[in-house]
CSV table of N, CA and C in Angstrom, one decimal:
chain,number,residue,atom,x,y,z
G,1,UNK,N,125.7,-56.6,118.2
G,1,UNK,CA,124.4,-56.8,117.5
G,1,UNK,C,124.3,-58.0,117.0
G,2,UNK,N,123.0,-58.6,116.9
G,2,UNK,CA,122.8,-59.9,116.6
G,2,UNK,C,121.6,-59.9,115.4
G,3,UNK,N,121.7,-60.7,114.6
G,3,UNK,CA,120.8,-60.9,113.5
G,3,UNK,C,120.5,-62.3,113.1
G,4,UNK,N,119.3,-62.7,113.2
G,4,UNK,CA,118.8,-64.1,112.7
G,4,UNK,C,118.2,-64.0,111.3
G,5,UNK,N,118.5,-65.0,110.5
G,5,UNK,CA,118.0,-64.9,109.2
G,5,UNK,C,118.1,-66.3,108.4
G,6,UNK,N,117.3,-66.4,107.3
G,6,UNK,CA,117.5,-67.4,106.4
G,6,UNK,C,117.1,-66.8,105.1
G,7,UNK,N,117.6,-67.4,104.0
G,7,UNK,CA,117.5,-66.7,102.6
G,7,UNK,C,116.2,-66.9,101.9
G,8,UNK,N,115.8,-66.0,101.2
G,8,UNK,CA,114.6,-66.0,100.3
G,8,UNK,C,115.2,-66.2,98.8
G,9,UNK,N,114.8,-67.2,98.2
G,9,UNK,CA,115.2,-67.5,96.9
G,9,UNK,C,115.3,-66.4,95.9
G,10,UNK,N,114.2,-65.8,95.8
G,10,UNK,CA,113.9,-64.7,94.8
G,10,UNK,C,115.0,-63.5,95.1
G,11,UNK,N,115.0,-63.3,96.3
G,11,UNK,CA,115.8,-62.1,96.7
G,11,UNK,C,117.4,-62.5,96.5
G,12,UNK,N,117.8,-63.6,96.8
G,12,UNK,CA,119.2,-64.1,96.7
G,12,UNK,C,119.4,-64.1,95.1
G,13,UNK,N,118.6,-64.4,94.3
G,13,UNK,CA,118.8,-64.5,92.8
G,13,UNK,C,119.1,-62.9,92.5
G,14,UNK,N,118.3,-62.2,92.9
G,14,UNK,CA,118.4,-60.6,92.6
G,14,UNK,C,119.8,-60.1,93.1
G,15,UNK,N,120.2,-60.7,94.3
G,15,UNK,CA,121.3,-60.1,94.8
G,15,UNK,C,122.7,-60.7,94.0
G,16,UNK,N,122.6,-62.0,93.4
G,16,UNK,CA,123.6,-62.4,92.6
G,16,UNK,C,123.5,-61.8,91.2
G,17,UNK,N,122.4,-61.2,90.8
G,17,UNK,CA,122.4,-60.5,89.6
G,17,UNK,C,123.3,-59.2,89.9
G,18,UNK,N,122.8,-58.5,91.1
G,18,UNK,CA,123.7,-57.3,91.4
G,18,UNK,C,125.2,-57.6,91.4
G,19,UNK,N,125.5,-58.7,92.0
G,19,UNK,CA,126.9,-59.1,92.0
G,19,UNK,C,127.6,-59.1,90.7
G,20,UNK,N,126.9,-59.9,89.8
G,20,UNK,CA,127.3,-60.0,88.3
G,20,UNK,C,127.5,-58.7,87.7
G,21,UNK,N,126.5,-57.8,87.8
G,21,UNK,CA,126.5,-56.5,87.2
G,21,UNK,C,127.5,-55.6,87.8
G,22,UNK,N,127.9,-55.8,89.0
G,22,UNK,CA,128.9,-54.9,89.6
G,22,UNK,C,130.3,-55.3,89.1
G,23,UNK,N,130.4,-56.4,88.6
G,23,UNK,CA,131.9,-56.8,88.0
G,23,UNK,C,132.2,-55.8,86.8
G,24,UNK,N,133.5,-55.3,86.9
G,24,UNK,CA,133.9,-54.3,85.8
G,24,UNK,C,133.9,-55.0,84.5
G,25,UNK,N,134.5,-56.2,84.4
G,25,UNK,CA,134.4,-57.0,83.3
G,25,UNK,C,133.3,-57.3,82.5
G,26,UNK,N,132.4,-57.5,83.4
G,26,UNK,CA,130.9,-57.7,82.9
G,26,UNK,C,130.3,-56.4,82.3
G,27,UNK,N,130.6,-55.4,82.9
G,27,UNK,CA,130.2,-54.1,82.6
G,27,UNK,C,130.6,-53.8,81.1
G,28,UNK,N,131.9,-53.9,81.0
G,28,UNK,CA,132.6,-53.6,79.8
G,28,UNK,C,132.0,-54.6,78.7
G,29,UNK,N,131.8,-55.9,79.1
G,29,UNK,CA,131.3,-56.8,77.9
G,29,UNK,C,129.8,-56.3,77.5
G,30,UNK,N,129.1,-56.0,78.6
G,30,UNK,CA,127.6,-55.4,78.2
G,30,UNK,C,127.8,-54.2,77.3
G,31,UNK,N,128.6,-53.3,77.5
G,31,UNK,CA,128.8,-52.0,76.9
G,31,UNK,C,129.2,-52.4,75.4
G,32,UNK,N,130.1,-53.3,75.2
G,32,UNK,CA,130.7,-53.6,73.9
G,32,UNK,C,129.6,-54.4,73.1
G,33,UNK,N,128.9,-55.2,73.7
G,33,UNK,CA,127.9,-56.1,73.0
G,33,UNK,C,126.7,-55.1,72.6
G,34,UNK,N,126.4,-54.2,73.6
G,34,UNK,CA,125.3,-53.1,73.2
G,34,UNK,C,125.7,-52.2,72.1
G,35,UNK,N,127.0,-51.8,72.1
G,35,UNK,CA,127.6,-50.8,71.0
G,35,UNK,C,127.4,-51.5,69.7
G,36,UNK,N,127.9,-53.1,69.6
G,36,UNK,CA,128.0,-53.7,68.5
G,36,UNK,C,126.4,-54.0,67.9
G,37,UNK,N,125.5,-54.0,68.8
G,37,UNK,CA,124.1,-54.4,68.4
G,37,UNK,C,123.6,-53.1,67.9
G,38,UNK,N,123.9,-52.0,68.4
G,38,UNK,CA,123.4,-50.6,67.9
G,38,UNK,C,124.0,-50.3,66.6
G,39,UNK,N,125.3,-50.3,66.5
G,39,UNK,CA,125.9,-50.1,65.1
G,39,UNK,C,125.5,-51.1,64.2
G,40,UNK,N,125.3,-52.4,64.4
G,40,UNK,CA,125.0,-53.3,63.4
G,40,UNK,C,123.4,-52.9,63.0
G,41,UNK,N,122.7,-52.5,64.0
G,41,UNK,CA,121.2,-52.1,63.6
G,41,UNK,C,121.2,-51.0,62.8
G,42,UNK,N,121.9,-50.0,63.1
G,42,UNK,CA,122.1,-48.6,62.2
G,42,UNK,C,122.6,-49.0,60.9
G,43,UNK,N,123.6,-49.8,60.8
G,43,UNK,CA,124.2,-50.2,59.5
G,43,UNK,C,123.2,-51.0,58.6
G,44,UNK,N,122.6,-51.9,59.3
G,44,UNK,CA,121.5,-52.7,58.6
G,44,UNK,C,120.4,-51.8,58.1
G,45,UNK,N,120.0,-50.7,58.9
G,45,UNK,CA,118.8,-49.9,58.6
G,45,UNK,C,119.5,-49.1,57.3
G,46,UNK,N,120.6,-48.6,57.3
G,46,UNK,CA,121.1,-47.9,56.2
G,46,UNK,C,121.5,-48.8,54.9
G,47,UNK,N,121.2,-50.2,55.2
G,47,UNK,CA,121.5,-51.0,54.0
G,47,UNK,C,123.0,-51.2,53.8
G,48,UNK,N,123.8,-50.9,54.6
G,48,UNK,CA,125.3,-51.1,54.5
G,48,UNK,C,125.7,-52.5,54.7
G,49,UNK,N,125.0,-53.2,55.5
G,49,UNK,CA,125.4,-54.5,55.8
G,49,UNK,C,124.2,-55.5,55.6
G,50,UNK,N,124.5,-56.9,55.7
G,50,UNK,CA,123.4,-57.7,55.5
G,50,UNK,C,122.8,-58.1,56.9
G,51,UNK,N,121.6,-58.8,57.0
G,51,UNK,CA,120.9,-58.9,58.2
G,51,UNK,C,121.8,-59.7,59.2
G,52,UNK,N,122.7,-60.6,58.7
G,52,UNK,CA,123.3,-61.5,59.6
G,52,UNK,C,124.0,-60.9,60.8
G,53,UNK,N,124.9,-59.7,60.5
G,53,UNK,CA,125.6,-59.1,61.7
G,53,UNK,C,124.5,-58.6,62.8
G,54,UNK,N,123.4,-58.1,62.1
G,54,UNK,CA,122.3,-57.5,63.1
G,54,UNK,C,121.9,-58.8,64.0
G,55,UNK,N,121.5,-59.9,63.3
G,55,UNK,CA,121.0,-60.9,64.0
G,55,UNK,C,122.0,-61.6,65.0
G,56,UNK,N,123.3,-61.6,64.5
G,56,UNK,CA,124.3,-62.1,65.4
G,56,UNK,C,124.4,-61.2,66.7
G,57,UNK,N,124.3,-59.9,66.6
G,57,UNK,CA,124.4,-59.0,67.7
G,57,UNK,C,123.2,-59.2,68.5
G,58,UNK,N,122.1,-59.4,68.0
G,58,UNK,CA,120.8,-59.4,68.8
G,58,UNK,C,121.0,-60.8,69.6
G,59,UNK,N,121.4,-62.0,68.8
G,59,UNK,CA,121.6,-63.1,69.5
G,59,UNK,C,122.7,-63.2,70.7
G,60,UNK,N,123.7,-62.5,70.6
G,60,UNK,CA,124.7,-62.3,71.4
G,60,UNK,C,124.1,-61.6,72.7
G,61,UNK,N,123.5,-60.5,72.4
G,61,UNK,CA,122.8,-59.8,73.4
G,61,UNK,C,121.9,-60.5,74.3
G,62,UNK,N,121.0,-61.5,73.6
G,62,UNK,CA,120.1,-62.3,74.3
G,62,UNK,C,120.6,-63.3,75.1
G,63,UNK,N,121.8,-64.0,74.6
G,63,UNK,CA,122.5,-65.0,75.3
G,63,UNK,C,123.0,-64.3,76.5
G,64,UNK,N,123.6,-63.2,76.4
G,64,UNK,CA,124.2,-62.6,77.6
G,64,UNK,C,123.3,-62.2,78.8
G,65,UNK,N,122.2,-61.6,78.3
G,65,UNK,CA,121.1,-61.4,79.2
G,65,UNK,C,120.7,-62.8,80.0
G,66,UNK,N,120.5,-63.7,79.2
G,66,UNK,CA,120.2,-65.0,79.7
G,66,UNK,C,121.0,-65.5,80.7
G,67,UNK,N,122.3,-65.5,80.3
G,67,UNK,CA,123.6,-66.1,81.2
G,67,UNK,C,123.5,-65.2,82.5
G,68,UNK,N,123.5,-63.9,82.4
G,68,UNK,CA,123.8,-63.1,83.7
G,68,UNK,C,122.6,-62.9,84.5
G,69,UNK,N,121.4,-63.0,83.8
G,69,UNK,CA,120.1,-62.9,84.6
G,69,UNK,C,119.4,-64.1,85.1
G,70,UNK,N,119.8,-65.2,84.3
G,70,UNK,CA,118.8,-66.4,84.6
G,70,UNK,C,119.8,-67.6,84.9
G,71,UNK,N,120.7,-67.9,84.0
G,71,UNK,CA,121.6,-69.1,84.2
G,71,UNK,C,122.5,-69.0,85.3
G,72,UNK,N,123.4,-68.1,85.3
G,72,UNK,CA,124.4,-68.0,86.6
G,72,UNK,C,123.9,-67.8,87.8
G,73,UNK,N,122.9,-67.0,88.0
G,73,UNK,CA,122.4,-66.9,89.5
G,73,UNK,C,121.7,-68.2,89.9
G,74,UNK,N,120.9,-68.9,89.0
G,74,UNK,CA,120.2,-70.0,89.3
G,74,UNK,C,121.3,-71.1,89.6
G,75,UNK,N,122.2,-71.3,88.9
G,75,UNK,CA,123.4,-72.3,89.1
G,75,UNK,C,124.1,-72.1,90.3
G,76,UNK,N,124.4,-71.0,90.6
G,76,UNK,CA,124.9,-70.6,91.9
G,76,UNK,C,124.1,-70.9,93.1
G,77,UNK,N,122.9,-70.5,93.0
G,77,UNK,CA,121.7,-70.7,94.1
G,77,UNK,C,121.7,-72.3,94.4
G,78,UNK,N,121.6,-73.2,93.1
G,78,UNK,CA,121.3,-74.6,93.4
G,78,UNK,C,122.7,-75.4,94.0
G,79,UNK,N,123.7,-74.8,93.6
G,79,UNK,CA,125.0,-75.5,94.1
G,79,UNK,C,125.3,-75.1,95.4
G,80,UNK,N,124.8,-74.1,96.0
G,80,UNK,CA,125.3,-73.6,97.4
G,80,UNK,C,124.2,-74.0,98.5
G,81,UNK,N,124.9,-74.8,99.3
G,81,UNK,CA,124.0,-75.2,100.5
G,81,UNK,C,123.8,-74.0,101.4
G,82,UNK,N,124.6,-73.0,101.3
G,82,UNK,CA,124.6,-71.8,102.3
G,82,UNK,C,123.0,-71.2,102.2
G,83,UNK,N,122.5,-71.2,101.1
G,83,UNK,CA,121.2,-70.5,100.9
G,83,UNK,C,120.0,-71.1,101.4
G,84,UNK,N,120.3,-72.5,102.0
G,84,UNK,CA,119.1,-73.2,102.5
G,84,UNK,C,119.2,-73.4,104.1
G,85,UNK,N,120.4,-72.8,104.7
G,85,UNK,CA,120.5,-72.8,106.2
G,85,UNK,C,119.9,-71.6,106.8
G,86,UNK,N,119.8,-71.6,108.1
G,86,UNK,CA,119.2,-70.6,108.9
G,86,UNK,C,120.5,-70.2,109.8
G,87,UNK,N,120.7,-68.9,109.9
G,87,UNK,CA,121.9,-68.3,110.5
G,87,UNK,C,121.7,-67.4,111.6
G,88,UNK,N,122.5,-67.3,112.5
G,88,UNK,CA,122.5,-66.1,113.4
G,88,UNK,C,124.0,-65.4,113.3
G,89,UNK,N,123.8,-64.2,113.0
G,89,UNK,CA,125.2,-63.4,112.8
G,89,UNK,C,125.3,-62.4,114.0
G,90,UNK,N,126.5,-62.3,114.5
G,90,UNK,CA,126.8,-61.5,115.6
G,90,UNK,C,127.9,-60.6,115.0
G,91,UNK,N,127.5,-59.3,115.2
G,91,UNK,CA,128.4,-58.1,114.6
G,91,UNK,C,129.1,-57.3,115.9
G,92,UNK,N,130.4,-57.7,116.0
G,92,UNK,CA,131.1,-57.0,117.0
G,92,UNK,C,132.2,-56.1,116.7
G,93,UNK,N,132.8,-55.5,117.5
G,93,UNK,CA,133.8,-54.5,117.3
G,93,UNK,C,135.1,-55.1,116.6
G,94,UNK,N,135.5,-56.3,116.9
G,94,UNK,CA,136.6,-57.2,116.3
G,94,UNK,C,136.3,-57.9,115.2
G,95,UNK,N,135.1,-58.6,115.1
G,95,UNK,CA,134.7,-59.6,114.2
G,95,UNK,C,133.4,-59.7,113.9
G,96,UNK,N,133.0,-60.5,113.1
G,96,UNK,CA,131.7,-61.0,112.7
G,96,UNK,C,131.6,-62.6,113.0
G,97,UNK,N,130.6,-63.0,113.7
G,97,UNK,CA,130.4,-64.4,113.9
G,97,UNK,C,129.2,-65.0,113.2
G,98,UNK,N,129.3,-66.0,112.6
G,98,UNK,CA,128.2,-66.5,112.0
G,98,UNK,C,128.0,-68.0,112.3
G,99,UNK,N,126.9,-68.3,112.8
G,99,UNK,CA,126.6,-69.4,113.5
G,99,UNK,C,125.3,-70.2,112.8
G,100,UNK,N,125.4,-71.6,112.6
G,100,UNK,CA,124.1,-72.1,112.3
G,100,UNK,C,124.2,-73.6,113.1
G,101,UNK,N,123.3,-74.4,112.7
G,101,UNK,CA,123.0,-75.7,113.6
G,101,UNK,C,124.5,-76.6,113.4
G,102,UNK,N,125.2,-76.4,112.2
G,102,UNK,CA,126.3,-77.2,112.3
G,102,UNK,C,127.7,-76.7,112.9
G,103,UNK,N,127.7,-75.4,113.2
G,103,UNK,CA,128.9,-75.0,113.6
G,103,UNK,C,128.6,-73.4,113.7
G,104,UNK,N,130.0,-72.7,113.8
G,104,UNK,CA,130.1,-71.3,113.6
G,104,UNK,C,131.4,-71.1,113.0
G,105,UNK,N,131.7,-69.8,112.6
G,105,UNK,CA,132.9,-69.4,112.0
G,105,UNK,C,133.1,-67.8,112.4
G,106,UNK,N,134.2,-67.5,112.8
G,106,UNK,CA,134.5,-66.1,113.1
G,106,UNK,C,135.3,-65.5,112.0
G,107,UNK,N,134.9,-64.2,111.5
G,107,UNK,CA,135.6,-63.6,110.3
G,107,UNK,C,136.0,-62.2,111.1
G,108,UNK,N,137.2,-62.0,111.2
G,108,UNK,CA,137.7,-60.6,111.8
G,108,UNK,C,137.3,-59.6,110.5
G,109,UNK,N,137.0,-58.4,110.9
G,109,UNK,CA,136.8,-57.4,109.9
G,109,UNK,C,137.8,-57.2,108.9
G,110,UNK,N,139.1,-57.5,109.3
G,110,UNK,CA,140.5,-57.5,108.2
G,110,UNK,C,140.1,-58.4,107.1
G,111,UNK,N,139.4,-59.6,107.2
G,111,UNK,CA,139.1,-60.6,106.1
G,111,UNK,C,138.2,-60.0,105.0
G,112,UNK,N,137.4,-59.0,105.3
G,112,UNK,CA,136.6,-58.3,104.3
G,112,UNK,C,137.4,-57.2,103.7
G,113,UNK,N,137.3,-57.4,102.2
G,113,UNK,CA,137.9,-56.3,101.4
G,113,UNK,C,136.9,-55.0,101.1
G,114,UNK,N,135.8,-55.4,101.0
G,114,UNK,CA,134.9,-54.3,100.5
G,114,UNK,C,133.4,-54.7,100.9
G,115,UNK,N,132.5,-53.8,100.7
G,115,UNK,CA,131.0,-54.2,101.0
G,115,UNK,C,130.3,-53.1,100.2
G,116,UNK,N,128.9,-53.5,99.8
G,116,UNK,CA,128.0,-52.6,99.3
G,116,UNK,C,126.7,-53.0,99.6
G,117,UNK,N,125.7,-52.2,99.5
G,117,UNK,CA,124.3,-52.4,100.0
G,117,UNK,C,123.5,-52.6,98.6
G,118,UNK,N,122.7,-53.5,98.6
G,118,UNK,CA,121.6,-53.7,97.7
G,118,UNK,C,120.2,-53.6,98.0
G,119,UNK,N,119.1,-53.6,97.5
G,119,UNK,CA,117.9,-53.4,98.2
G,119,UNK,C,117.6,-54.4,99.2
G,120,UNK,N,118.1,-55.5,99.0
G,120,UNK,CA,117.6,-56.6,100.1
G,120,UNK,C,118.9,-57.2,100.9
G,121,UNK,N,120.0,-56.8,100.6
G,121,UNK,CA,121.1,-57.4,101.3
G,121,UNK,C,122.3,-56.4,101.6
G,122,UNK,N,123.2,-56.8,102.5
G,122,UNK,CA,124.5,-56.1,102.6
G,122,UNK,C,125.4,-57.2,102.1
G,123,UNK,N,126.3,-56.9,101.0
G,123,UNK,CA,127.1,-57.7,100.4
G,123,UNK,C,128.5,-57.6,101.1
G,124,UNK,N,129.1,-58.5,101.7
G,124,UNK,CA,130.3,-58.5,102.3
G,124,UNK,C,131.4,-59.3,101.6
G,125,UNK,N,132.3,-58.7,100.9
G,125,UNK,CA,133.2,-59.2,99.9
G,125,UNK,C,134.5,-59.6,100.7
G,126,UNK,N,135.0,-60.8,100.5
G,126,UNK,CA,136.4,-61.2,101.1
G,126,UNK,C,137.4,-60.8,99.9
G,127,UNK,N,137.0,-61.2,98.6
G,127,UNK,CA,137.9,-60.7,97.6
G,127,UNK,C,136.9,-60.5,96.5
G,128,UNK,N,137.5,-60.4,95.2
G,128,UNK,CA,136.5,-59.9,94.2
G,128,UNK,C,135.4,-60.8,93.8
G,129,UNK,N,135.7,-62.2,94.1
G,129,UNK,CA,134.6,-63.2,93.6
G,129,UNK,C,133.9,-63.9,94.8
G,130,UNK,N,134.5,-63.7,96.2
G,130,UNK,CA,134.1,-64.4,97.2
G,130,UNK,C,133.4,-63.4,98.1
G,131,UNK,N,132.1,-63.7,98.5
G,131,UNK,CA,131.3,-62.7,99.2
G,131,UNK,C,130.3,-63.5,100.2
G,132,UNK,N,129.7,-62.8,101.1
G,132,UNK,CA,128.6,-63.3,102.0
G,132,UNK,C,127.4,-62.3,102.0
G,133,UNK,N,126.3,-62.8,101.9
G,133,UNK,CA,125.1,-61.9,101.8
G,133,UNK,C,124.5,-61.9,103.2
G,134,UNK,N,124.2,-60.6,103.8
G,134,UNK,CA,123.4,-60.5,105.0
G,134,UNK,C,122.2,-59.9,104.7
G,135,UNK,N,121.1,-60.7,104.8
G,135,UNK,CA,119.8,-60.1,104.5
G,135,UNK,C,119.3,-58.9,105.4
G,136,UNK,N,118.7,-58.0,104.9
G,136,UNK,CA,118.0,-56.9,105.4
G,136,UNK,C,116.8,-57.2,106.1
G,137,UNK,N,116.1,-58.2,105.5
G,137,UNK,CA,114.8,-58.8,106.0
G,137,UNK,C,114.9,-59.1,107.6
G,138,UNK,N,114.1,-58.5,108.4
G,138,UNK,CA,114.0,-58.7,109.8
G,138,UNK,C,114.8,-57.7,110.7
G,139,UNK,N,115.5,-56.9,109.8
G,139,UNK,CA,116.3,-55.7,110.4
G,139,UNK,C,115.4,-54.5,110.5
G,140,UNK,N,115.3,-53.7,111.6
G,140,UNK,CA,114.7,-52.5,111.6
G,140,UNK,C,115.5,-51.5,111.1
G,141,UNK,N,115.1,-50.3,111.0
G,141,UNK,CA,116.0,-49.1,110.3
G,141,UNK,C,117.1,-48.8,111.3
G,142,UNK,N,116.8,-48.8,112.6
G,142,UNK,CA,118.0,-48.4,113.4
G,142,UNK,C,119.1,-49.5,113.4
G,143,UNK,N,118.7,-50.9,113.3
G,143,UNK,CA,119.8,-51.8,113.2
G,143,UNK,C,120.5,-51.6,111.9
G,144,UNK,N,119.8,-51.3,110.9
G,144,UNK,CA,120.4,-51.2,109.5
G,144,UNK,C,121.4,-50.1,109.5
G,145,UNK,N,121.0,-49.0,110.2
G,145,UNK,CA,121.8,-47.7,110.3
G,145,UNK,C,123.2,-48.1,111.0
G,146,UNK,N,123.0,-48.7,112.2
G,146,UNK,CA,124.0,-49.3,113.0
G,146,UNK,C,125.1,-50.1,112.3
G,147,UNK,N,124.4,-51.1,111.5
G,147,UNK,CA,125.2,-52.0,110.8
G,147,UNK,C,126.1,-51.2,109.6
G,148,UNK,N,125.3,-50.3,109.0
G,148,UNK,CA,126.1,-49.6,107.8
G,148,UNK,C,127.2,-48.8,108.4
G,149,UNK,N,126.9,-48.0,109.7
G,149,UNK,CA,128.1,-47.5,110.4
G,149,UNK,C,129.2,-48.3,110.9
G,150,UNK,N,128.9,-49.5,111.2
G,150,UNK,CA,129.9,-50.6,111.7
G,150,UNK,C,130.7,-50.9,110.4
G,151,UNK,N,130.0,-51.2,109.3
G,151,UNK,CA,130.8,-51.6,108.2
G,151,UNK,C,131.7,-50.5,107.5
G,152,UNK,N,131.1,-49.2,107.6
G,152,UNK,CA,132.0,-48.1,107.1
G,152,UNK,C,133.2,-48.1,107.9
G,153,UNK,N,133.1,-48.3,109.2
G,153,UNK,CA,134.2,-48.0,110.2
G,153,UNK,C,135.3,-49.2,109.9
G,154,UNK,N,134.7,-50.4,109.9
G,154,UNK,CA,135.6,-51.7,109.9
G,154,UNK,C,136.0,-52.2,108.6
G,155,UNK,N,135.3,-51.9,107.5
G,155,UNK,CA,135.8,-52.3,106.3
G,155,UNK,C,136.3,-51.1,105.5
G,156,UNK,N,137.6,-51.1,105.0
G,156,UNK,CA,138.1,-50.0,104.6
G,156,UNK,C,137.5,-49.5,103.3
G,157,UNK,N,137.0,-50.3,102.3
G,157,UNK,CA,136.6,-49.8,100.9
G,157,UNK,C,135.2,-50.2,100.8
G,158,UNK,N,134.3,-49.4,100.2
G,158,UNK,CA,132.9,-49.6,99.9
G,158,UNK,C,133.0,-49.8,98.4
G,159,UNK,N,132.3,-50.8,98.0
G,159,UNK,CA,132.2,-51.1,96.4
G,159,UNK,C,131.5,-50.2,95.7
């Protein structure tokens, strides 16, 4: 199977957001900040605390949203030249081959630890923090189905 693609900035930023939200430590952080914000809002409403803890919780929540939704994805996008290239990906029984005008790389399926699917991409993880995005744009439904089957078969764990 062969797929030619290049990246769309808006879709890549959304995929990076999915990556961050999938991280267990970030999920725990989001839950803790939300609990703190809710508890401080309730205590402030009941006049048990001054407004500073409530404002602090709100500020932390806003900073966290800005970091995970805007700052981190944009920083990663700007620093990575990968998102500006055109690629051809070959999906075989033994490996995935990725090619661009500068060369190619072979990744045996054993290199990948897990994968998951978001609305616009297949996320192929090498480890918890290193991954490669395969855009769905340009794939017909049959190709997507075949790729899903191949990923299920070749990569042990689905994220």
